[in-house]
Amino acid sequence: MKTELFGRQMQSPVIIGSGPMSYGARGMIRLAEGGAGAVVTKTITGHAAVNPNAHMVKYAPGTLLNCEKWSDYPMARWLEKEIPEAVSAGVNCIASVGHTVRDSSQCVEQLEAEGCMAIELVSYRQETLLPMLEDTKRRVKIPVIVKLSPNTTDFPALAKQCEDAGADAFTAFDSIGPAMRIDIETGHPVLGQGDGCGWLTGEMIRPFIIEKVCELRKHTSLPIIGLGGIGKWQDAVEMAMAGADYIGICSAVILQGPEVIRKLDGKIDEYLRDHGYSSLRDITGMVHRFLTADDRSGSYRIKMDPKLCTHCGKCVRICPYEARSFDERGGMHTDMSRCRKCGLCVSACRALYVEEAD
Ligand SMILES: Cc1cc2nc3c(=O)[nH]c(=O)nc-3n(C[C@H](O)[C@H](O)[C@H](O)COP(=O)(O)O)c2cc1C
C-alpha cells in the first residue's frame, strides 16, 4: 500500500523500528526488499556497544526480552559505509541517533549529507532528549523524529515540549521495562546484563502501547509512528485506530522474518478495502470518537449467533457469575438475573457478539 512520509514516497506504511535487523546496510536492504516503507537504523552513538551474552531471548509467543545496547558498529562505519550503501540501494533510511548532544552533534549533519530521509532521536534519559532535539534542529534541514519512552511518566508534557522545539514526528514507543527472567534450574538471570535486567517488546506490551499512543494522539497533531507489539494485521489496525499514522514493527520482524512486512501490508490494505476506507488515514485515531467522560452501561446487549455455537461450553466455564448453562436439549441459556454484562464470554467465544443500542 503506497504512502508517503515527509513528502517521500514509501512502498508501505510499515516502518521497521530500530533494532537488530537494521544492524547495518545489509540488514536494512533485506528489510526494504521485504517491503518496508522505511527502515530505522540500529541506534548510532559515539562509541560502539559491546553486548553481554545472552542479550536477546524469546519470552513468550511474539514477545522478546532483551538487553541489547545501541549499535555495535562505530559511528564512522555508519557514516562511511553502512548509510551510503543502504541509501544507494534505495532504502528510505531513518538514522536513529542517541543518546546525548555530544553523540548527535558529531553525526547528524553527515547523516543528512549521506541521504538519510530523517533523524530519529532516542535517549535513556528524558532530560537529554530536548537538548538533542534543539541542537539537531539547528544542524539539519531533514525532519527530526523524537522516539518516546513508555517508561517516561509524563510523556505528553515531553511531547508538547518537543513539538514546540520543532519535532516533526514521534515514534511511539520504545521498549517497556526494566524486566527480568530467571532460569529456575540454575537461579541465574537469563539475560547477561550485570543486573540481570532487560526490556520487554512484542505482543505482550501491545495493550500498554495502544493506550499510550491513544493518549499521545490527544496531545499532538504531528505524525505518529505507532511502534510496540504489532505482529498481525489486526494489531496494526488497532494501532492506527488508537492514533498512529504509520505502523512500526521490530520484534515481529525478528521473530517472523521480513516476510511479515508484506503480509501485514497486504492484509491492512484488504481490511481497508473491505470496510470501504481509502487509506489508513481514514481510521487513524478512530477510537477517539467513542471516548467519553461517562462509562458505557445500558446500551450494551450480548447476542448469540446460534449457527456459530459449537456447544464447547467455554462461555459456561468462563462466566464468574454462573449466568450461562446448557439446557437438556443442548441450547444455551442465559439467566439474565445473574448476568452482569461483564463481557468476558464475548471475548472468549466467536458465537457471541455485542449489539449497541443508541
Ligand atoms: C533486540 C532489540 C534491540 C533494540 N534496539 C534498539 C535500539 O538500538 N534503539 C532503539 O531506539 N530501539 C531499540 N529497540 C526497541 C524497538 O525499536 C521498539 O521500540 C520496541 O521493540 C517495541 O516494538 P516491538 O514491540 O514491535 O518490538 C530494540 C528492540 C529489540 C527487541
Coordinates of C-alpha atoms and ligand atoms in Angstrom, one line a residue:
M1 CA 0.0 0.0 0.0
K2 CA 1.8 3.1 -1.2
T3 CA 2.0 6.1 1.1
E4 CA 4.4 9.0 1.9
L5 CA 6.2 10.3 4.8
F6 CA 7.7 13.8 4.9
G7 CA 7.0 14.0 1.1
R8 CA 9.0 10.9 0.4
Q9 CA 7.2 8.0 -1.4
M10 CA 7.1 4.8 0.5
Q11 CA 6.0 1.3 -0.7
S12 CA 4.1 0.7 2.5
P13 CA 3.1 2.4 5.8
V14 CA 5.2 -0.3 7.7
I15 CA 8.3 1.2 9.2
I16 CA 11.0 -1.0 10.8
G17 CA 11.9 0.2 14.3
S18 CA 15.5 0.5 15.4
G19 CA 16.7 -3.0 16.4
P20 CA 19.0 -5.9 15.5
M21 CA 17.5 -6.4 12.0
S22 CA 18.8 -2.9 11.0
Y23 CA 22.3 -3.7 12.3
G24 CA 23.8 -2.3 9.1
A25 CA 23.2 -1.8 5.3
R26 CA 22.9 -5.5 4.6
G27 CA 20.1 -5.9 7.1
M28 CA 18.4 -2.7 6.0
I29 CA 18.4 -3.6 2.4
R30 CA 16.9 -7.0 3.2
L31 CA 14.1 -5.2 5.1
A32 CA 13.4 -2.8 2.3
E33 CA 13.3 -5.7 -0.2
G34 CA 10.9 -7.3 2.2
G35 CA 8.5 -4.4 1.6
A36 CA 9.3 -1.9 4.4
G37 CA 8.3 1.7 3.7
A38 CA 11.3 2.9 5.7
V39 CA 13.9 1.4 8.0
V40 CA 15.3 3.0 11.2
T41 CA 19.0 2.1 11.8
K42 CA 20.2 0.5 15.0
T43 CA 21.0 3.4 17.3
I44 CA 24.2 5.2 16.3
T45 CA 26.3 6.7 19.2
G46 CA 29.8 8.0 19.8
H47 CA 31.0 4.6 20.9
A48 CA 30.3 1.1 19.6
A49 CA 28.4 -1.2 22.0
V50 CA 29.7 -4.4 23.5
N51 CA 26.7 -6.6 24.2
P52 CA 26.5 -9.1 27.1
N53 CA 25.7 -12.8 26.4
A54 CA 22.9 -13.5 26.2
H55 CA 21.2 -10.3 25.2
M56 CA 18.0 -11.4 23.5
V57 CA 15.6 -14.2 24.4
K58 CA 12.1 -15.2 23.4
Y59 CA 10.0 -14.7 26.4
A60 CA 6.5 -15.8 25.3
P61 CA 4.8 -16.1 21.9
G62 CA 5.6 -12.9 19.9
T63 CA 7.4 -11.4 22.8
L64 CA 11.1 -10.7 23.4
L65 CA 13.2 -9.8 26.4
N66 CA 16.5 -8.1 25.5
C67 CA 19.3 -6.1 26.9
E68 CA 20.9 -5.3 23.6
K69 CA 22.6 -1.9 23.7
W70 CA 22.9 0.5 20.8
S71 CA 24.8 -0.3 17.6
D72 CA 28.0 -2.3 17.8
Y73 CA 29.3 -0.5 14.7
P74 CA 31.3 2.7 15.3
M75 CA 29.8 5.9 14.2
A76 CA 32.4 6.3 11.4
R77 CA 31.4 3.0 9.9
W78 CA 27.8 4.1 9.7
L79 CA 28.8 7.4 8.1
E80 CA 31.4 6.0 5.6
K81 CA 29.9 2.6 4.7
E82 CA 26.5 1.5 6.1
I83 CA 24.4 4.6 5.4
P84 CA 25.8 5.3 1.9
E85 CA 25.3 1.6 0.9
A86 CA 21.7 1.5 2.2
V87 CA 20.8 4.8 0.6
S88 CA 22.3 3.9 -2.7
A89 CA 20.3 0.6 -2.7
G90 CA 17.2 2.8 -2.4
V91 CA 16.4 2.2 1.3
N92 CA 14.3 5.0 2.9
C93 CA 16.8 5.3 5.7
I94 CA 16.0 6.9 9.1
A95 CA 19.0 7.3 11.3
S96 CA 18.5 6.5 14.9
V97 CA 20.8 8.7 17.0
G98 CA 21.4 8.5 20.7
H99 CA 21.8 9.3 23.5
T100 CA 23.4 12.7 24.2
V101 CA 24.0 16.0 22.5
R102 CA 27.7 15.1 22.3
D103 CA 26.8 12.0 20.2
S104 CA 24.2 13.6 18.0
S105 CA 26.2 16.7 17.3
Q106 CA 29.0 14.5 15.9
C107 CA 27.0 12.9 13.2
V108 CA 23.6 14.4 12.2
E109 CA 24.9 16.8 9.5
Q110 CA 26.8 13.9 7.8
L111 CA 23.8 11.6 8.1
E112 CA 21.8 14.2 6.3
A113 CA 24.5 14.7 3.7
E114 CA 24.7 10.9 3.1
G115 CA 21.0 10.9 2.2
C116 CA 19.1 9.8 5.3
M117 CA 15.4 10.9 5.0
A118 CA 15.1 11.8 8.7
I119 CA 16.9 11.6 12.0
E120 CA 15.2 9.7 14.9
L121 CA 16.5 10.9 18.3
V122 CA 16.4 8.5 21.3
S123 CA 17.7 8.6 24.8
Y124 CA 17.6 6.6 28.0
R125 CA 17.2 9.8 30.0
Q126 CA 14.3 12.0 29.1
E127 CA 16.1 15.2 30.1
T128 CA 18.6 14.8 27.3
L129 CA 16.0 14.4 24.5
L130 CA 15.1 18.1 24.3
P131 CA 18.6 19.4 24.2
M132 CA 19.4 16.8 21.5
L133 CA 16.4 17.9 19.5
E134 CA 17.2 21.6 19.8
D135 CA 20.8 21.1 18.7
T136 CA 19.8 18.7 15.8
K137 CA 17.2 21.1 14.5
R138 CA 19.9 23.8 14.3
R139 CA 22.1 21.5 12.4
V140 CA 19.9 19.8 9.8
K141 CA 17.0 20.5 7.4
I142 CA 15.7 16.9 7.2
P143 CA 12.9 16.1 9.5
V144 CA 13.6 15.1 13.1
I145 CA 11.6 12.4 14.8
V146 CA 11.6 12.0 18.6
K147 CA 11.3 8.5 20.0
L148 CA 9.4 8.5 23.2
S149 CA 9.8 6.0 26.0
P150 CA 6.7 4.4 27.6
N151 CA 8.6 4.5 30.9
T152 CA 8.5 8.3 31.0
T153 CA 5.7 9.2 33.3
D154 CA 4.7 12.5 31.8
F155 CA 5.4 11.7 28.1
P156 CA 2.5 14.0 26.9
A157 CA 4.3 17.0 28.5
L158 CA 7.6 16.0 27.0
A159 CA 5.9 15.6 23.6
K160 CA 4.5 19.1 23.9
Q161 CA 7.9 20.5 24.6
C162 CA 9.4 18.6 21.7
E163 CA 6.7 19.8 19.4
D164 CA 7.4 23.4 20.5
A165 CA 11.1 22.8 19.8
G166 CA 10.4 21.8 16.2
A167 CA 10.0 17.9 16.3
D168 CA 8.5 16.7 13.0
A169 CA 7.0 13.4 14.2
F170 CA 7.0 11.0 17.1
T171 CA 7.9 7.3 17.2
A172 CA 5.8 5.9 20.0
F173 CA 7.2 3.9 21.7
D174 CA 10.4 2.3 22.9
S175 CA 10.5 -1.0 24.9
I176 CA 8.9 -1.4 28.4
G177 CA 10.9 -2.2 31.5
P178 CA 13.1 -3.0 33.2
A179 CA 12.0 -6.6 33.2
M180 CA 13.7 -9.8 34.3
R181 CA 13.5 -13.6 33.8
I182 CA 15.3 -16.2 36.0
D183 CA 16.3 -19.6 34.9
I184 CA 14.7 -21.8 37.5
E185 CA 17.2 -24.7 37.1
T186 CA 20.2 -22.5 37.9
G187 CA 18.8 -19.4 39.6
H188 CA 20.8 -17.3 37.0
P189 CA 19.2 -14.4 35.3
V190 CA 18.5 -15.4 31.7
L191 CA 20.0 -12.2 30.3
G192 CA 23.7 -11.4 30.7
Q193 CA 23.5 -7.8 31.8
G194 CA 25.1 -7.3 35.2
D195 CA 21.8 -6.5 37.0
G196 CA 20.0 -9.3 35.1
C197 CA 17.5 -6.9 33.6
G198 CA 16.3 -6.2 30.1
W199 CA 13.4 -4.7 28.2
L200 CA 10.2 -6.3 27.1
T201 CA 8.9 -5.9 23.5
G202 CA 6.4 -7.5 21.2
E203 CA 3.0 -9.0 21.7
M204 CA 2.9 -8.7 25.5
I205 CA 3.4 -4.9 25.5
R206 CA 0.7 -4.1 22.9
P207 CA -2.2 -3.1 25.2
F208 CA 0.1 -0.7 27.1
I209 CA 1.4 0.8 23.9
I210 CA -2.1 1.1 22.4
E211 CA -3.2 3.1 25.4
K212 CA -0.1 5.4 25.3
V213 CA -0.5 6.0 21.6
C214 CA -4.1 6.9 22.2
E215 CA -3.0 9.3 25.0
L216 CA -0.3 10.8 22.8
R217 CA -2.8 11.4 19.9
K218 CA -4.8 13.6 22.3
H219 CA -1.8 15.9 22.7
T220 CA -0.3 16.2 19.2
S221 CA -1.3 16.5 15.6
L222 CA 2.2 15.5 14.4
P223 CA 2.6 12.2 12.6
I224 CA 2.9 9.2 14.9
I225 CA 4.8 6.0 14.1
G226 CA 3.0 3.5 16.3
L227 CA 5.6 1.0 17.5
G228 CA 5.1 -1.7 20.1
G229 CA 3.5 -5.1 20.0
I230 CA 2.4 -5.3 16.4
G231 CA 2.7 -8.8 15.0
K232 CA -0.5 -9.2 13.0
W233 CA -2.6 -7.0 10.7
Q234 CA -5.3 -6.8 13.3
D235 CA -2.8 -5.2 15.7
A236 CA -1.8 -2.7 13.1
V237 CA -5.4 -1.7 12.5
E238 CA -5.8 -1.3 16.3
M239 CA -2.7 0.8 16.4
A240 CA -4.0 3.1 13.6
M241 CA -7.3 3.4 15.4
A242 CA -5.5 4.5 18.6
G243 CA -3.9 7.3 16.6
A244 CA -0.9 6.1 14.7
D245 CA -0.3 7.3 11.1
Y246 CA 2.4 4.7 10.4
I247 CA 2.9 1.2 11.6
G248 CA 6.2 0.4 13.3
I249 CA 7.4 -3.1 13.9
C250 CA 10.6 -4.5 15.5
S251 CA 10.1 -7.8 17.4
A252 CA 7.7 -9.2 14.7
V253 CA 10.3 -8.9 12.0
I254 CA 12.9 -10.6 14.2
L255 CA 10.6 -13.4 15.2
Q256 CA 8.7 -13.9 11.9
G257 CA 11.3 -12.7 9.4
P258 CA 11.0 -9.9 6.7
E259 CA 8.1 -11.9 5.1
V260 CA 5.8 -10.4 7.8
I261 CA 6.1 -7.0 6.3
R262 CA 4.3 -7.8 3.0
K263 CA 1.8 -10.0 4.9
L264 CA 1.0 -7.1 7.2
D265 CA 0.8 -4.5 4.4
G266 CA -1.4 -6.7 2.2
K267 CA -3.8 -7.6 5.0
I268 CA -4.1 -4.0 6.2
D269 CA -4.9 -2.9 2.6
E270 CA -7.5 -5.7 2.3
Y271 CA -9.1 -4.7 5.6
L272 CA -9.3 -1.1 4.5
R273 CA -10.9 -2.0 1.1
D274 CA -13.4 -4.5 2.7
H275 CA -14.5 -1.8 5.1
G276 CA -14.8 0.9 2.4
Y277 CA -11.8 3.0 3.6
S278 CA -9.5 4.6 1.1
S279 CA -6.4 4.8 3.3
L280 CA -5.0 4.3 6.7
R281 CA -5.7 7.9 7.4
D282 CA -9.5 7.1 7.4
I283 CA -9.1 5.1 10.6
T284 CA -6.3 6.9 12.3
G285 CA -7.5 7.9 15.7
M286 CA -11.0 6.5 15.2
V287 CA -11.3 5.3 18.8
H288 CA -11.3 9.0 19.9
R289 CA -14.8 9.4 18.6
F290 CA -16.0 6.9 21.1
L291 CA -14.1 8.1 24.2
T292 CA -16.4 9.9 26.6
A293 CA -16.4 11.0 30.2
D294 CA -19.2 8.6 31.0
D295 CA -18.9 4.8 31.4
R296 CA -20.8 2.6 28.9
S297 CA -23.8 1.0 30.6
G298 CA -27.4 0.3 29.5
S299 CA -26.8 0.2 25.7
Y300 CA -24.7 -3.0 25.9
R301 CA -26.5 -6.1 24.8
I302 CA -24.9 -9.5 24.4
K303 CA -26.3 -11.6 21.5
M304 CA -25.5 -15.1 20.2
D305 CA -25.4 -16.4 16.6
P306 CA -26.7 -20.0 17.1
K307 CA -25.1 -21.0 13.8
L308 CA -21.6 -20.4 15.2
C309 CA -22.2 -22.1 18.6
T310 CA -20.3 -25.4 18.8
H311 CA -21.6 -26.2 22.3
C312 CA -18.0 -26.2 23.5
G313 CA -19.1 -24.9 26.9
K314 CA -16.4 -22.2 27.1
C315 CA -18.9 -19.5 27.9
V316 CA -20.4 -21.6 30.7
R317 CA -17.0 -22.3 32.3
I318 CA -15.7 -18.7 31.9
C319 CA -18.7 -16.9 33.5
P320 CA -17.8 -15.9 37.0
Y321 CA -21.4 -15.3 37.9
E322 CA -22.7 -18.7 36.7
A323 CA -25.2 -17.0 34.4
R324 CA -24.7 -19.4 31.5
S325 CA -25.8 -23.0 31.2
F326 CA -26.9 -25.5 28.6
D327 CA -30.5 -26.9 28.8
E328 CA -31.2 -30.6 28.4
R329 CA -31.5 -30.2 24.6
G330 CA -28.1 -28.5 24.4
G331 CA -29.5 -25.0 23.9
M332 CA -27.6 -22.1 25.5
H333 CA -29.5 -20.5 28.3
T334 CA -28.6 -17.2 30.0
D335 CA -30.0 -16.3 33.4
M336 CA -30.3 -12.5 33.0
S337 CA -30.8 -12.1 36.7
R338 CA -27.2 -13.3 37.2
C339 CA -25.6 -11.8 34.1
R340 CA -23.8 -8.5 34.8
K341 CA -22.8 -7.9 31.2
C342 CA -19.1 -8.1 32.1
G343 CA -18.3 -9.1 28.6
L344 CA -15.9 -11.9 29.4
C345 CA -17.9 -14.5 27.5
V346 CA -17.9 -12.3 24.3
S347 CA -14.2 -12.1 24.4
A348 CA -13.9 -15.9 24.6
C349 CA -16.4 -17.1 22.0
R350 CA -16.9 -16.4 18.3
A351 CA -20.7 -17.0 18.5
L352 CA -21.3 -14.2 21.0
Y353 CA -21.3 -10.5 20.0
V354 CA -22.3 -7.2 21.3
E355 CA -25.1 -5.1 20.0
E356 CA -25.0 -1.4 21.0
A357 CA -28.4 0.3 21.3
D358 CA -28.4 4.1 20.9
Ligands
LIG1 C1 16.6 -6.7 20.4 C2 16.1 -5.3 20.3 C3 17.0 -4.2 20.2 C4 16.6 -2.9 20.2 N1 17.5 -1.9 20.0 C5 17.0 -0.6 19.9 C6 17.9 0.4 19.6 O1 19.1 0.2 19.4 N2 17.4 1.7 19.6 C7 16.1 2.0 19.8 O2 15.7 3.1 19.7 N3 15.2 1.0 20.0 C8 15.7 -0.3 20.1 N4 14.8 -1.3 20.3 C9 13.3 -1.0 20.5 C10 12.5 -1.1 19.3 O3 12.8 -0.2 18.3 C11 11.0 -0.9 19.6 O4 10.8 0.4 20.1 C12 10.5 -1.9 20.6 O5 11.0 -3.2 20.3 C13 8.9 -2.0 20.5 O6 8.5 -2.5 19.3 P1 8.1 -4.0 19.0 O7 7.1 -4.4 20.1 O8 7.5 -4.0 17.7 O9 9.3 -4.8 19.1 C14 15.2 -2.7 20.3 C15 14.3 -3.7 20.4 C16 14.7 -5.0 20.4 C17 13.8 -6.2 20.5

